[in-house]
Coordinates of C-alpha atoms in Angstrom, one line a residue:
X19 CA -19.9 66.8 26.7
X20 CA -17.3 68.6 24.7
X21 CA -14.5 69.9 26.9
X22 CA -10.7 69.9 27.1
X23 CA -10.4 70.0 23.3
X24 CA -6.9 69.3 22.0
X25 CA -7.7 69.3 18.2
X26 CA -10.4 70.8 16.0
X27 CA -10.8 70.5 12.3
X28 CA -13.0 72.8 10.2
X29 CA -14.0 71.4 6.8
X30 CA -16.3 72.7 4.1
X31 CA -19.5 71.2 5.6
X32 CA -18.5 69.7 9.0
X33 CA -16.4 70.3 12.1
X34 CA -14.7 67.6 14.2
X35 CA -13.0 67.9 17.6
X36 CA -10.9 65.5 19.7
X37 CA -10.8 65.9 23.5
X38 CA -7.9 65.3 25.8
X39 CA -9.3 61.9 26.7
X40 CA -9.5 60.9 23.0
X41 CA -13.3 61.3 22.4
X42 CA -14.3 62.3 18.9
X43 CA -17.1 64.8 18.3
X44 CA -18.6 65.9 15.0
X45 CA -21.3 68.4 13.9
X46 CA -22.5 70.1 10.7
X47 CA -23.9 68.7 7.5
X48 CA -25.0 65.1 8.1
X49 CA -25.5 63.7 4.7
X50 CA -25.1 63.8 1.0
X51 CA -27.5 63.6 -2.0
X52 CA -26.8 59.8 -1.8
X53 CA -27.9 59.8 1.9
X54 CA -24.4 58.8 3.2
X55 CA -23.8 60.0 6.8
X56 CA -20.9 62.3 6.8
X57 CA -20.7 62.8 10.6
X58 CA -20.4 59.1 11.6
X59 CA -23.5 59.0 13.8
X60 CA -25.4 56.5 11.8
X61 CA -27.8 59.0 10.2
X62 CA -27.8 61.7 7.6
X63 CA -29.2 64.2 10.0
X64 CA -27.4 67.5 10.2
X65 CA -26.7 68.8 13.7
X66 CA -25.6 72.1 15.0
X67 CA -24.1 71.0 18.4
X68 CA -21.2 68.6 18.9
X69 CA -22.1 64.9 19.3
X70 CA -19.8 62.1 20.2
X71 CA -19.0 59.6 17.5
X72 CA -19.4 56.1 19.1
X73 CA -19.5 53.7 16.2
X74 CA -22.2 51.2 15.1
X75 CA -21.5 48.9 18.0
X76 CA -20.0 51.5 20.2
X77 CA -16.6 50.3 19.2
X78 CA -15.1 53.7 19.4
X79 CA -16.1 54.2 23.0
X80 CA -13.0 52.4 24.3
X81 CA -10.6 53.9 21.7
X82 CA -8.5 57.0 22.2
X83 CA -8.7 59.0 19.0
X84 CA -5.6 61.1 18.4
X85 CA -6.1 62.4 14.9
X86 CA -8.9 63.4 12.6
X87 CA -9.1 64.6 9.0
X88 CA -12.2 65.9 7.2
X89 CA -13.0 66.2 3.6
X90 CA -16.2 67.9 2.4
X91 CA -18.4 64.8 3.0
X92 CA -16.1 62.2 4.6
X93 CA -13.7 61.9 7.6
X94 CA -10.8 59.7 8.7
X95 CA -10.1 59.1 12.4
X96 CA -7.0 57.6 13.9
X97 CA -6.6 56.0 17.3
X98 CA -3.6 55.8 19.6
X99 CA -2.7 52.3 18.3
X100 CA -2.4 53.5 14.7
X101 CA -5.8 52.1 13.6
X102 CA -7.7 54.2 11.1
X103 CA -11.5 54.5 10.7
X104 CA -13.4 56.2 7.9
X105 CA -17.0 57.4 7.5
X106 CA -19.1 59.4 5.1
X107 CA -19.3 59.4 1.3
X108 CA -17.3 56.7 -0.4
X109 CA -17.5 58.2 -3.9
X110 CA -14.2 57.8 -5.9
X111 CA -13.0 55.4 -3.2
X112 CA -12.1 58.3 -0.9
X113 CA -12.8 56.3 2.3
X114 CA -10.1 53.6 1.7
X115 CA -12.5 50.7 2.4
X116 CA -11.9 49.1 -1.0
X117 CA -15.3 50.2 -2.1
X118 CA -17.1 53.3 -3.4
X119 CA -20.0 52.8 -1.0
X120 CA -20.3 55.2 1.9
X121 CA -20.8 54.4 5.5
X122 CA -22.8 56.2 8.2
X123 CA -20.6 54.8 11.0
X124 CA -16.8 54.7 11.3
X125 CA -15.4 51.7 9.5
X126 CA -12.0 50.3 10.3
X127 CA -9.6 50.5 7.4
X128 CA -8.5 46.8 7.3
X129 CA -5.8 47.4 4.7
X130 CA -3.6 49.1 7.4
X131 CA -3.8 46.3 10.0
X132 CA -0.1 45.5 9.5
X133 CA 0.9 49.2 9.0
X134 CA 0.2 51.3 12.1
X135 CA -0.4 54.9 11.0
X136 CA 0.7 58.1 12.6
X137 CA -1.3 60.6 10.6
X138 CA -4.3 60.8 8.3
X139 CA -5.2 63.5 5.7
X140 CA -8.5 64.1 3.8
X141 CA -9.2 66.4 0.9
X142 CA -12.5 66.8 -1.0
X143 CA -12.3 63.5 -3.0
X144 CA -9.2 61.7 -1.8
X145 CA -7.3 60.8 1.3
X146 CA -3.8 60.0 2.5
X147 CA -2.2 58.2 5.5
X148 CA 1.3 58.2 6.8
X149 CA 2.7 55.1 8.6
X150 CA 5.2 55.2 11.5
X151 CA 7.8 54.0 9.0
X152 CA 7.3 57.0 6.8
X153 CA 5.4 55.2 4.0
X154 CA 2.7 57.3 2.3
X155 CA -0.5 55.7 1.1
X156 CA -3.1 57.6 -1.0
X157 CA -6.5 56.7 -2.4
X158 CA -9.6 58.2 -4.0
X159 CA -10.1 60.4 -7.0
X160 CA -7.0 60.6 -9.2
X161 CA -8.2 62.0 -12.5
X162 CA -5.8 65.0 -12.3
X163 CA -3.0 62.9 -10.7
X164 CA -3.8 64.5 -7.3
X165 CA -3.1 61.2 -5.5
X166 CA -0.3 59.9 -7.6
X167 CA 1.6 62.4 -9.8
X168 CA 4.1 61.0 -12.4
X169 CA 7.2 59.7 -10.7
X170 CA 5.7 59.4 -7.2
X171 CA 5.2 56.0 -5.8
X172 CA 1.9 55.8 -3.9
X173 CA -0.3 52.8 -3.2
X174 CA -3.8 53.7 -4.2
X175 CA -6.2 51.7 -2.1
X176 CA -9.7 51.8 -3.7
X177 CA -11.6 50.0 -6.3

């Protein structure tokens, strides 16, 4: 159950909370018009009460989640080892999986295996991550240079 909350994020269509023990809970709008599960529970069902995000094979059950960022229909979670996970709509490459497909369960961002992260950020159609070394990575929609303005060096990780 949801108790001892240390962080809560309110996005346009969903809410996420992290407990003191590192459990991740989400609730709100569960899908998109493309049937991509924005809450990370494996379905597109919307829910009005917090539900723990476990993963497709319950891989998040033994992880301590320390950060969460929510866009309008996607989210990024970060564990205490600096590993990032993404779920929801992949349109514009906003998940950072190297694809524009969405995922109904948290998917590990393999690109960052050698770059432990300290923080994740999500906007409506793009995302960012900050490494422990201070390197900034951005990916997703960039038609108005929202990920990489002129003169700024950012690695865009999406196809």
